[in-house]
Coordinates of C-alpha atoms and ligand atoms in Angstrom, one line a residue:
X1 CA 0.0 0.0 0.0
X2 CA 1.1 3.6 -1.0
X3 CA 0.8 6.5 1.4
X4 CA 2.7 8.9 -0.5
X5 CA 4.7 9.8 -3.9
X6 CA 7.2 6.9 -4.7
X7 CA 10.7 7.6 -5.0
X8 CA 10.5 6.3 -8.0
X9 CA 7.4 8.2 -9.3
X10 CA 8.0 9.4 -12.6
X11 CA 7.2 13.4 -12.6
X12 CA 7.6 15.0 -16.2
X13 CA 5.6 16.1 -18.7
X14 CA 4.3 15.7 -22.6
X15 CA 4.5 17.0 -26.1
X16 CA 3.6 15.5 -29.4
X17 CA 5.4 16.1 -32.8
X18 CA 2.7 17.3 -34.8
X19 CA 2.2 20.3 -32.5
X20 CA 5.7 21.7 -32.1
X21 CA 8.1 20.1 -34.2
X22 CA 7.9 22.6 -37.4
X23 CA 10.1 21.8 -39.9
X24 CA 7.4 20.1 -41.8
X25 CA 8.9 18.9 -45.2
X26 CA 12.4 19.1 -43.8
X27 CA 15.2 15.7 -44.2
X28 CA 12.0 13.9 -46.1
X29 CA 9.7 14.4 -44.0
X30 CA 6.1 13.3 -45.7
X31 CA 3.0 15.0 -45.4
X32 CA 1.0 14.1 -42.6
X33 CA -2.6 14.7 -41.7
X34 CA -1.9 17.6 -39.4
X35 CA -0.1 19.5 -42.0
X36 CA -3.2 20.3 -43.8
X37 CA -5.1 21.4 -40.7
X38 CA -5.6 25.2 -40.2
X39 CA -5.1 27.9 -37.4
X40 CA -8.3 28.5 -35.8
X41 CA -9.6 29.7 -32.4
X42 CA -12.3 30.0 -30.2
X43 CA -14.5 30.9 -32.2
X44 CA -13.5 29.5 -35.7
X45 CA -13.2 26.0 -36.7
X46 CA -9.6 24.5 -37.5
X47 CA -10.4 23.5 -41.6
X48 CA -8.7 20.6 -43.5
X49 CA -7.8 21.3 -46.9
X50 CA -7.1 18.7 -49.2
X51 CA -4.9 21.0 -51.2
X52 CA -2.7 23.8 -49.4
X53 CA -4.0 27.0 -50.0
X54 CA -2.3 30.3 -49.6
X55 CA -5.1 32.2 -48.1
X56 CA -4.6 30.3 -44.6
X57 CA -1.7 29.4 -42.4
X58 CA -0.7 25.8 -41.2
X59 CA 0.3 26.1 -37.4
X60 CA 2.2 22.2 -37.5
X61 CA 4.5 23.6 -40.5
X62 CA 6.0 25.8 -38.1
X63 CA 5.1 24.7 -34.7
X64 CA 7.1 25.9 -31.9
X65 CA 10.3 25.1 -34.1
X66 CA 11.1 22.2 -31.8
X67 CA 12.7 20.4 -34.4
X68 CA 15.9 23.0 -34.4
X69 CA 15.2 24.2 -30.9
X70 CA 15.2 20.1 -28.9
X71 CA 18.3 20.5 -27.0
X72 CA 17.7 23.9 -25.5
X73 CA 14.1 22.5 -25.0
X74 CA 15.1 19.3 -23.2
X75 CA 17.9 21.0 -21.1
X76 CA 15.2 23.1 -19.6
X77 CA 13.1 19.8 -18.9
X78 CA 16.6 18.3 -17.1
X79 CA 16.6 21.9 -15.1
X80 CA 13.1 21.4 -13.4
X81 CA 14.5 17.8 -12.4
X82 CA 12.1 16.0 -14.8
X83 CA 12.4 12.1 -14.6
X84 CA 10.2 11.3 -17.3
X85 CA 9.5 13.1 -21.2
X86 CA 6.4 11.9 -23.1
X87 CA 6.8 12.6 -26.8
X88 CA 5.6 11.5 -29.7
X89 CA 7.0 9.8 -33.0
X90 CA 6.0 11.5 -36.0
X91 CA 5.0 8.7 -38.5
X92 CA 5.9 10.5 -41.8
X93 CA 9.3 11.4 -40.8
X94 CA 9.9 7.5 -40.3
X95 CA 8.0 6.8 -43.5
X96 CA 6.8 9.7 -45.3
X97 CA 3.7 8.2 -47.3
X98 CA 3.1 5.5 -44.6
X99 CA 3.8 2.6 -47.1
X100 CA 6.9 3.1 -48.0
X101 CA 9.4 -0.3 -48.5
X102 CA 12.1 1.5 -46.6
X103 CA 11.9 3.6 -43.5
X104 CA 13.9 7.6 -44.0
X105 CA 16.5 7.3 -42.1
X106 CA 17.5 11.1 -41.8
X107 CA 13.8 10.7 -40.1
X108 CA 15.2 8.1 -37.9
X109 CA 17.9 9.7 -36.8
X110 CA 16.2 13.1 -35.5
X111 CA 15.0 10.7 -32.9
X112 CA 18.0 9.2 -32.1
X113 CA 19.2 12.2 -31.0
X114 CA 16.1 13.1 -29.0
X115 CA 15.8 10.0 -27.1
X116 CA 20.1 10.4 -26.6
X117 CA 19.6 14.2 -24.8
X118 CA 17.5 12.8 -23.2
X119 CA 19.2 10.0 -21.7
X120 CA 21.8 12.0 -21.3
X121 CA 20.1 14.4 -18.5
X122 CA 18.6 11.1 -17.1
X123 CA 15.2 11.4 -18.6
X124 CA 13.3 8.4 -19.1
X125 CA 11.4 8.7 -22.6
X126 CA 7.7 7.4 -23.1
X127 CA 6.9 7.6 -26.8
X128 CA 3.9 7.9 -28.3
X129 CA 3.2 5.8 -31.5
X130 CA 1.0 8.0 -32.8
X131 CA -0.7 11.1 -31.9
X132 CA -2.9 12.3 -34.5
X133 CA -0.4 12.6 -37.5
X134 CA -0.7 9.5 -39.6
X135 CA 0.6 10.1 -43.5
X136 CA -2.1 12.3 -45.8
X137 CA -1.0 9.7 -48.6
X138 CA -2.9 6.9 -46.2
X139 CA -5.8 9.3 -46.5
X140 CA -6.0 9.3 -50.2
X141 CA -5.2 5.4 -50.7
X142 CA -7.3 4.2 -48.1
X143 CA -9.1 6.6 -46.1
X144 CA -7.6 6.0 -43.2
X145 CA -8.1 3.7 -40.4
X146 CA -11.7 2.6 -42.6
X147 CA -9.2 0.4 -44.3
X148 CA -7.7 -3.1 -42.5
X149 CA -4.6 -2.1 -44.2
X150 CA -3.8 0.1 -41.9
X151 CA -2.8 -2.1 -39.3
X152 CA 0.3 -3.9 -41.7
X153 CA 1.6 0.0 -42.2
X154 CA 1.3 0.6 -39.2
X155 CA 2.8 -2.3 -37.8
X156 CA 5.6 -1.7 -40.3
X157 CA 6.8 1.6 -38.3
X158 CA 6.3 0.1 -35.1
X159 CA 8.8 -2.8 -36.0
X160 CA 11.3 -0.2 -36.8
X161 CA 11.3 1.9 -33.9
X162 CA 10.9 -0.6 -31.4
X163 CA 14.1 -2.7 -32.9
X164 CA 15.9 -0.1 -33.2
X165 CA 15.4 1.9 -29.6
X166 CA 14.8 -1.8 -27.7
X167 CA 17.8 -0.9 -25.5
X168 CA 17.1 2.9 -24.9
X169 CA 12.8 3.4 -24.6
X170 CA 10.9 1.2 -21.9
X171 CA 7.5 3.3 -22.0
X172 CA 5.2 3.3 -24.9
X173 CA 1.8 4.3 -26.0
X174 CA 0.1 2.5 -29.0
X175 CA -2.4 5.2 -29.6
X176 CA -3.1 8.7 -28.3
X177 CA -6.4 9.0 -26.8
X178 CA -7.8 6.3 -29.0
X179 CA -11.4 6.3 -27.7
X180 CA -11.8 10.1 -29.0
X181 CA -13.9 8.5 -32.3
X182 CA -16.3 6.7 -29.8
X183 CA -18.3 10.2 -30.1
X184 CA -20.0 11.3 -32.9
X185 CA -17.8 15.0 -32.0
X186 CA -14.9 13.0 -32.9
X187 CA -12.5 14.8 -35.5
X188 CA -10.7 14.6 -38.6
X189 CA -7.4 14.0 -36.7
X190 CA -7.5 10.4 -35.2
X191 CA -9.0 7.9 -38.1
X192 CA -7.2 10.2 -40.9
X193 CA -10.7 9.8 -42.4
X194 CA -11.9 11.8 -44.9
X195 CA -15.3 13.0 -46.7
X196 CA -14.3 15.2 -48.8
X197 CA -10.9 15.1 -50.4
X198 CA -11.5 18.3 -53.2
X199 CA -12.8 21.3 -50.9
X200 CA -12.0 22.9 -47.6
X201 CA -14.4 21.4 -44.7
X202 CA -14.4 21.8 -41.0
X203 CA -12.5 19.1 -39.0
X204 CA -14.9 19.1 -36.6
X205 CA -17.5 18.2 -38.6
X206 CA -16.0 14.6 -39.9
X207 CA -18.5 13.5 -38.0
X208 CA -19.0 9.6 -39.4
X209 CA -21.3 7.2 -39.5
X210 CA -20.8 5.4 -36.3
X211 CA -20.7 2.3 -38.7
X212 CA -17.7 4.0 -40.3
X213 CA -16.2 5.4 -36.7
X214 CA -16.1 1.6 -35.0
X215 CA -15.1 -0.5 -37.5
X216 CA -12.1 2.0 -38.4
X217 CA -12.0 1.8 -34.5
X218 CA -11.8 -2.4 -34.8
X219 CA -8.9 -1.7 -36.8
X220 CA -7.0 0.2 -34.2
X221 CA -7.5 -1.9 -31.7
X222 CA -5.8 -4.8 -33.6
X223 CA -3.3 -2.9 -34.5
X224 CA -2.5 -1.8 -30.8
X225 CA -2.8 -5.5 -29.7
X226 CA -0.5 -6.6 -32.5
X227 CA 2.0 -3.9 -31.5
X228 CA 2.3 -4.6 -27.5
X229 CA 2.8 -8.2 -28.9
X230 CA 5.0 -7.1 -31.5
X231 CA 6.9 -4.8 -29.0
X232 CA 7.2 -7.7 -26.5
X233 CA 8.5 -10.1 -28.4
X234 CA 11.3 -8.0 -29.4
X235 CA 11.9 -6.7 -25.8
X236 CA 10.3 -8.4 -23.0
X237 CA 10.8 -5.7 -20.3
X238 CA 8.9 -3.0 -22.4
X239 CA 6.2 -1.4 -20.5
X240 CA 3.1 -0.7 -23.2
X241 CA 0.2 1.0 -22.3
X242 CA -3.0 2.4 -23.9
X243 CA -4.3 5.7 -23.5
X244 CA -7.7 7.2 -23.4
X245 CA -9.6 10.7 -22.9
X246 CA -10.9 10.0 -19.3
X247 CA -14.2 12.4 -19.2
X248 CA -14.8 11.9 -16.0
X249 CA -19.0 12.2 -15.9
X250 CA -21.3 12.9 -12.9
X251 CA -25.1 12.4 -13.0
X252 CA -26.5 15.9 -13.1
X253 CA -29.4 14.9 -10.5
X254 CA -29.9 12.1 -8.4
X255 CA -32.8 11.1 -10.6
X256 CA -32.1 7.3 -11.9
X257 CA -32.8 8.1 -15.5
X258 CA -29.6 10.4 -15.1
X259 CA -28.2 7.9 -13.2
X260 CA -28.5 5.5 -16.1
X261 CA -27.5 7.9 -19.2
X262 CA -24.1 8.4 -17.4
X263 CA -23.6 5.0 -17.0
X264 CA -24.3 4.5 -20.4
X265 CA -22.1 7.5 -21.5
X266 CA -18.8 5.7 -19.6
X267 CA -19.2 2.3 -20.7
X268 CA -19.1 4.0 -24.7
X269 CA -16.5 7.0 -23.9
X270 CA -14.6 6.2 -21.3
X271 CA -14.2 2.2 -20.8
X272 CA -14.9 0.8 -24.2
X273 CA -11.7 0.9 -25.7
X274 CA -9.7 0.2 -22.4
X275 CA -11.9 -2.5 -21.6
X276 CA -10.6 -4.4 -24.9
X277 CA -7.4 -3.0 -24.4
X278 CA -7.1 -4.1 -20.7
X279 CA -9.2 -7.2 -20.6
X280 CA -8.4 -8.5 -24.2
X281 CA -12.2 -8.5 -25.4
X282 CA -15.4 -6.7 -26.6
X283 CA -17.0 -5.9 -23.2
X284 CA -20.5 -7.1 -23.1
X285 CA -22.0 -3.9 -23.0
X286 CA -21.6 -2.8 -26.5
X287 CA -23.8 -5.8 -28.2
X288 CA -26.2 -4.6 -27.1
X289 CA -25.4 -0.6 -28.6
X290 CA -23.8 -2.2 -31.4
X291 CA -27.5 -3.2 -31.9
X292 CA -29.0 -0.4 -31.3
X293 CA -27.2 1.7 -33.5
X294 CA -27.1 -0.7 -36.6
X295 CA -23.3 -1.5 -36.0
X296 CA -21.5 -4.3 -37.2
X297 CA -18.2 -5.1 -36.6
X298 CA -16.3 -6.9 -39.4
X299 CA -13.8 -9.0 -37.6
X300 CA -11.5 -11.4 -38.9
X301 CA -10.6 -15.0 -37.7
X302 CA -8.4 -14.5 -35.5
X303 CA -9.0 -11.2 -34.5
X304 CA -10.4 -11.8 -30.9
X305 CA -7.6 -14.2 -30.2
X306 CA -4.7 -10.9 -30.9
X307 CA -7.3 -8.6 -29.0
X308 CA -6.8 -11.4 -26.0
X309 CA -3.1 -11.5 -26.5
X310 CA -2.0 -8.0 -27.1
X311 CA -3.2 -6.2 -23.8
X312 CA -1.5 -3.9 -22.3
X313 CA 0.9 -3.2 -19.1
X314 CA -0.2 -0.1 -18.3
X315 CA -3.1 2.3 -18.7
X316 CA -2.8 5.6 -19.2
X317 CA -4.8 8.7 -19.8
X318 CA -5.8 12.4 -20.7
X319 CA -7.7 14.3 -17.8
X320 CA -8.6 17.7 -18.3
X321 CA -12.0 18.0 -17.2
X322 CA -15.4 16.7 -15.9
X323 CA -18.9 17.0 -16.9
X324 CA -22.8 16.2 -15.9
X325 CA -24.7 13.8 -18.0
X326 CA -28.3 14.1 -18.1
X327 CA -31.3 11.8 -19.6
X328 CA -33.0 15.4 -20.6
X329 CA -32.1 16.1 -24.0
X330 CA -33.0 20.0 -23.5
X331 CA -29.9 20.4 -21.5
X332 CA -27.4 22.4 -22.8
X333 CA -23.8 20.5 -24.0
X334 CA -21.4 22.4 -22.9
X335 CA -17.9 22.8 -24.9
X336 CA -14.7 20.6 -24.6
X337 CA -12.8 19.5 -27.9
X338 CA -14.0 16.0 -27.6
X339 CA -15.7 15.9 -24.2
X340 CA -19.4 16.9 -23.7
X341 CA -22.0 16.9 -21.5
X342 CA -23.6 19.5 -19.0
X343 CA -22.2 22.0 -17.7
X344 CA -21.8 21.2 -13.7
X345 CA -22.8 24.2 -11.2
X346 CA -20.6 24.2 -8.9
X347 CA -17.5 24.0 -10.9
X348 CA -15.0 27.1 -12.4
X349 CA -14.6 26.8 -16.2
X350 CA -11.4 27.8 -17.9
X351 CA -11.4 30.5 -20.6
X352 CA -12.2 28.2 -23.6
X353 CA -15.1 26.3 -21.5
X354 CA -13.3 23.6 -19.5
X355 CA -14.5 23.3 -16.3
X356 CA -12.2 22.4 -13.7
X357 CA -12.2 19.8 -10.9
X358 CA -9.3 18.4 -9.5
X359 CA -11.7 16.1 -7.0
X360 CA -12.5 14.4 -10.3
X361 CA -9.4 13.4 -10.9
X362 CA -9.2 11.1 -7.8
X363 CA -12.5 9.9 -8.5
X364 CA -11.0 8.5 -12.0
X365 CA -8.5 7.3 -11.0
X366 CA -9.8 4.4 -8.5
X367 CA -12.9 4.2 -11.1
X368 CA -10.0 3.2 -13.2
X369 CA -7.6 1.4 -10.7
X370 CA -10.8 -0.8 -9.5
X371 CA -11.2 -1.5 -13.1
X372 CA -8.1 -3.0 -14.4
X373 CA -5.5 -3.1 -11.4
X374 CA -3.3 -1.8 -13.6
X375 CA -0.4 0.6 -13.1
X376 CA -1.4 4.4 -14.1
X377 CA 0.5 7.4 -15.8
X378 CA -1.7 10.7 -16.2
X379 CA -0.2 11.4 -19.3
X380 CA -1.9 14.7 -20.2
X381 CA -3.3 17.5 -17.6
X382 CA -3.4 20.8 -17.5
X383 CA -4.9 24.1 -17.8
X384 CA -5.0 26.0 -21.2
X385 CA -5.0 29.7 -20.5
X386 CA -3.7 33.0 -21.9
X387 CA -0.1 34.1 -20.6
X388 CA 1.4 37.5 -20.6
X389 CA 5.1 38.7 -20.3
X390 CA 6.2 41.3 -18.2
X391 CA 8.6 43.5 -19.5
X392 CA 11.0 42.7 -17.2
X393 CA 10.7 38.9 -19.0
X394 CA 8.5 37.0 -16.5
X395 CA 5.1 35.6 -16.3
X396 CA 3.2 35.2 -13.9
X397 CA 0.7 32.3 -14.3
X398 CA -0.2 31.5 -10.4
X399 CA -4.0 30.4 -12.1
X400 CA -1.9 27.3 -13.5
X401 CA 0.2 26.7 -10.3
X402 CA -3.2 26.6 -8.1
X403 CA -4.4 24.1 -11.5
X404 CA -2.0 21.7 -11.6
X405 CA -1.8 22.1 -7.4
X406 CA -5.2 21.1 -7.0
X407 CA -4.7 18.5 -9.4
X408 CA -1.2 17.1 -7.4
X409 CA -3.2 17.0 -4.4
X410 CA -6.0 15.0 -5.7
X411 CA -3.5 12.4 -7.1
X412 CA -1.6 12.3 -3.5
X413 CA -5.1 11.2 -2.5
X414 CA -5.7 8.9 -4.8
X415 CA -2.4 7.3 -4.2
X416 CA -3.7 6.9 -0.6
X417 CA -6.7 5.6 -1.6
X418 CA -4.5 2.5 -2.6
X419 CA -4.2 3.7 -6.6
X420 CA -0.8 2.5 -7.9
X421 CA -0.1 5.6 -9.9
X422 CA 3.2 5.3 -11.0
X423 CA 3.6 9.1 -13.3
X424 CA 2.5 12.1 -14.5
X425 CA 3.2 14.3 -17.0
X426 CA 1.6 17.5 -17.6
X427 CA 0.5 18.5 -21.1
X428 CA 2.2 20.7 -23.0
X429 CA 5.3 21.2 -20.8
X430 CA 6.5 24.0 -23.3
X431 CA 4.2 25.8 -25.2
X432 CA 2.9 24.6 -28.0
X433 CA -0.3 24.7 -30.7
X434 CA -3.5 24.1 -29.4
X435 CA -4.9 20.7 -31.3
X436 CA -8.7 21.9 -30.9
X437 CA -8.1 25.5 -31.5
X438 CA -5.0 25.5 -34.1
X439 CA -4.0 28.3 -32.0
X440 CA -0.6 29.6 -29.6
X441 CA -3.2 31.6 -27.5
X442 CA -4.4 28.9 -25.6
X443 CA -0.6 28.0 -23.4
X444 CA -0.2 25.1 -21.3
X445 CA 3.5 25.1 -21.0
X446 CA 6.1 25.9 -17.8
X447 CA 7.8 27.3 -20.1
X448 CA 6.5 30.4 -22.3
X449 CA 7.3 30.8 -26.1
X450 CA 7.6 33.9 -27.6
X451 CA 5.5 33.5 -30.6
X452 CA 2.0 35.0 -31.3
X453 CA -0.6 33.6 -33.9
X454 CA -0.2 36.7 -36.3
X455 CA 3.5 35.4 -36.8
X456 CA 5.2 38.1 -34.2
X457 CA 8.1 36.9 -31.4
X458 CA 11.2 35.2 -31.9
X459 CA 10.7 32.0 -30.5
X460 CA 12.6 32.4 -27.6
X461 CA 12.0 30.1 -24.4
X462 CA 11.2 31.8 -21.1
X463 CA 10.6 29.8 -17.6
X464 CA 7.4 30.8 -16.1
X465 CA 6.4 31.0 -12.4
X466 CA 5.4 27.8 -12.7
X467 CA 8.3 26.6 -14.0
X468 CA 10.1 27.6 -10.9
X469 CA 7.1 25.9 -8.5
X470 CA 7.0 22.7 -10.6
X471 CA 10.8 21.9 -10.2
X472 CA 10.1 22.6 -6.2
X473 CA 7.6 20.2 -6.4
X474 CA 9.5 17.7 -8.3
X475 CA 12.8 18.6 -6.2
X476 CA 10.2 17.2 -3.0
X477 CA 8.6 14.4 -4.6
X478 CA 5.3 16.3 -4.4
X479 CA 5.4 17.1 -0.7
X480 CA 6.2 20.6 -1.8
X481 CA 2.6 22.4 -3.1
Ligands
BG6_1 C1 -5.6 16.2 -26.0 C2 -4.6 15.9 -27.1 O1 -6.8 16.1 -26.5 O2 -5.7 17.5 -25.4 C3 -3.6 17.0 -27.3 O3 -3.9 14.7 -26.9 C4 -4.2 18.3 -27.1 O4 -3.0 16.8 -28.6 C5 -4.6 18.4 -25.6 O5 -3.3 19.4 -27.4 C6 -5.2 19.8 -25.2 O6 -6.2 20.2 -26.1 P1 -6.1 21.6 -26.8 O7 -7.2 21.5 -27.8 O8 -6.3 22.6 -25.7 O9 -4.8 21.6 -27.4

């Protein structure tokens, strides 16, 4: 039984490529599905656009300029005493149409030296597989994860990466937050499905068939099996997980028909996908809305037997939020990117309508931990706000600190609720492009960078307030708030 932080518990943080890497066609990189995604913002839609168009700009060609900018990056990771990096593999610089015969080695080697600063300041590096970037040319041969094909590319980069860092990566993540399709809000970015590949449409309204959604969603979950059994076959010790959106959902009233619809609402959002990737099968449950919703699942021989074999060690998830589920259809849905539900009374909402409850973060975790008695890394958390430099060069963002405090606290509790949580890191440790918005208004990061969505700032990296708390907290093992 745990009573407090491990000395071993992994404190860090998380970016993905497609959101601050840049350098978007550089050593043969390929095209991938986020390059053709626009800026957007509160108010206006991100748009995908088959063809590039002058008249808008592409945030992920730019990004934060990670790509050029890693080492300073990672140093200031190593500074706040970070013991864990979550980042992601982009899968077009490893194979730039996604079937190619031979992987891009230049590609290859931008990740060598990733994972090598890292493990040169000590940093242990969880990589995601892939995070909302698969190759546009997958797109136009097979729309996407529709297509069974899939799974043999995909497979195909997997086998590559995981021979080739066997001796230098223990954590990895099949599929970030691969249950976002289970809505019918689900976007453009996670099945690379697309309806229109001529004209300009709104990613948000990819909105599929749910025919079309959970079969392309069969297809990932193979895949993910295949890979944990791919990965441990070539090294035994590797720790795989699977990672979800965990919208943690509260009947709005005590009333049983409330009751029910947020019952309902988890088993489909929140535990369908890590219930076959934690317990190797189709849960009972979704016969029955499979029926319902005129769903059937092609499956292969064989399929359920690789779903049983490929399950993961670890699970692991996104939590930024909560929300109230109600059998009344006249309730308002309040806004998340891919979480919705009613807006809960007696909660604070952030500035682009997340509401914020650091109590329902221990409450998710031991729903979880009772679940699968699995070990559990909250792989994304955080608060996306607006920061603003001083001109002496600092920023003050104490609305974070008490964010991400709140948070710590709730996962202290969970821990002494008898959770084994073994890490946690924080999403968007630097600053970085908002995936729902397209924007560099909406900041997560410790650390701030200078550049604006008209184009102004240099790009330079700055440590924010809580950059200086969060290394005091790691620096304590989390007995420091
Ligand atoms: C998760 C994604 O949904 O939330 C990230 O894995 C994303 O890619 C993060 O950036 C925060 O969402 P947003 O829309 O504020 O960037």
């Amino acid at each position: 039984m745990y009573n407090e932080f491990s000395k071993k518990f992994l404190w860090g943080g998380a970016t993905p490529a497609n959101q601050c890497e840049g350098a978007w066609q550089e050593d043969g990189k390929g095209i991938s599905i986020a390059d053709i995604l626009t800026a957007g913002n509160k108010q206006t839609h991100r748009l995908i656009t088959p063809q590039f168009n002058q008249q808008y700009t592409y945030p992920s060609h730019l990004g934060i300029d990670y790509y050029h900018r890693y080492q300073e990056d990672i140093a200031l990771l190593a500074d706040m005493g970070f013991k864990i990096y979550r980042f992601s593999i982009a899968w077009t610089r490893i194979f730039p149409n996604g079937d190619d015969v031979t992987p891009n080695e230049a590609g290859l080697q931008f990740y060598d030296r990733i994972i090598n600063e890292c493990l040169k300041h000590h940093i242990e590096p969880l990589i995601t597989i892939s995070h909302y970037e698969s190759p546009l040319h997958l797109t136009f041969k097979y729309n996407g994860w529709l297509s069974r094909q899939m799974i043999d590319v995909y497979l195909r980069s997997c086998r590559v990466i995981f021979t080739r860092y066997q001796h230098k990566v223990k954590y990895w993540i099949t599929f970030n937050e691969i249950n976002g399709p289970t809505t019918d809000k689900g976007d453009f970015s996670s099945l690379g499905i697309l309806n229109d590949h001529q004209h300009p449409s709104d990613y948000k309204e990819q909105t599929h068939h749910a025919q079309v959604r959970f079969q392309a969603l069969h297809h990932q979950l193979v895949a993910s099996a295949k890979a944990v059994m791919l990965g441990h076959s070539i090294n035994p010790d590797f720790k795989i997980g699977c990672m979800q959106i965990f919208a943690c959902a509260y009947p709005l009233t005590c009333h049983p028909d409330d009751v029910i619809q947020t019952m309902e609402e988890d088993h489909i959002f929140n535990y369908f996908t890590s219930d076959v990737q934690c317990r190797g099968k189709y849960p009972a449950y979704m016969s029955r809305y499979f029926k319902e919703h005129g769903i059937r699942i092609q499956m292969e021989k064989g399929d359920e037997d690789i779903l049983k074999q490929g399950t993961v060690d670890f699970h692991s998830f996104s939590y930024y939020t909560s929300s109230c589920k109600s059998a009344d259809p006249k309730k308002h849905r309040g806004d998340g990117n891919t979480i919705d539900g009613v807006p809960n009374p007696y909660l604070a909402t952030s500035e682009w309508g997340w509401q914020i409850d650091p109590k329902g973060l221990r409450y998710s975790l031991n729903q979880i931990y009772d679940r699968y008695q699995l070990p559990i890394i909250i792989v994304e958390n955080g608060l996306g706000a607006r920061d603003h430099m001083t001109e002496d060069g600092s920023i003050h963002d104490d609305y974070r600190i008490a964010y991400l405090k709140g948070h710590i606290e709730q996962m202290h509790e969970a821990i002494c609720d008898g959770v084994e949580l073994i890490g946690y890191t924080p999403w968007g440790c630097i600053d970085l492009v908002s995936a729902s918005t397209g924007e560099m208004a909406k900041r997560y990061g410790f650390i701030y960078v200078d550049y604006h969505d008209d184009g102004s700032g240099n790009l330079s990296r700055h440590p924010k307030d809580s950059y200086h708390w969060y290394k005091k907290v790691i620096a304590s093992n989390g007995e420091e708030l």
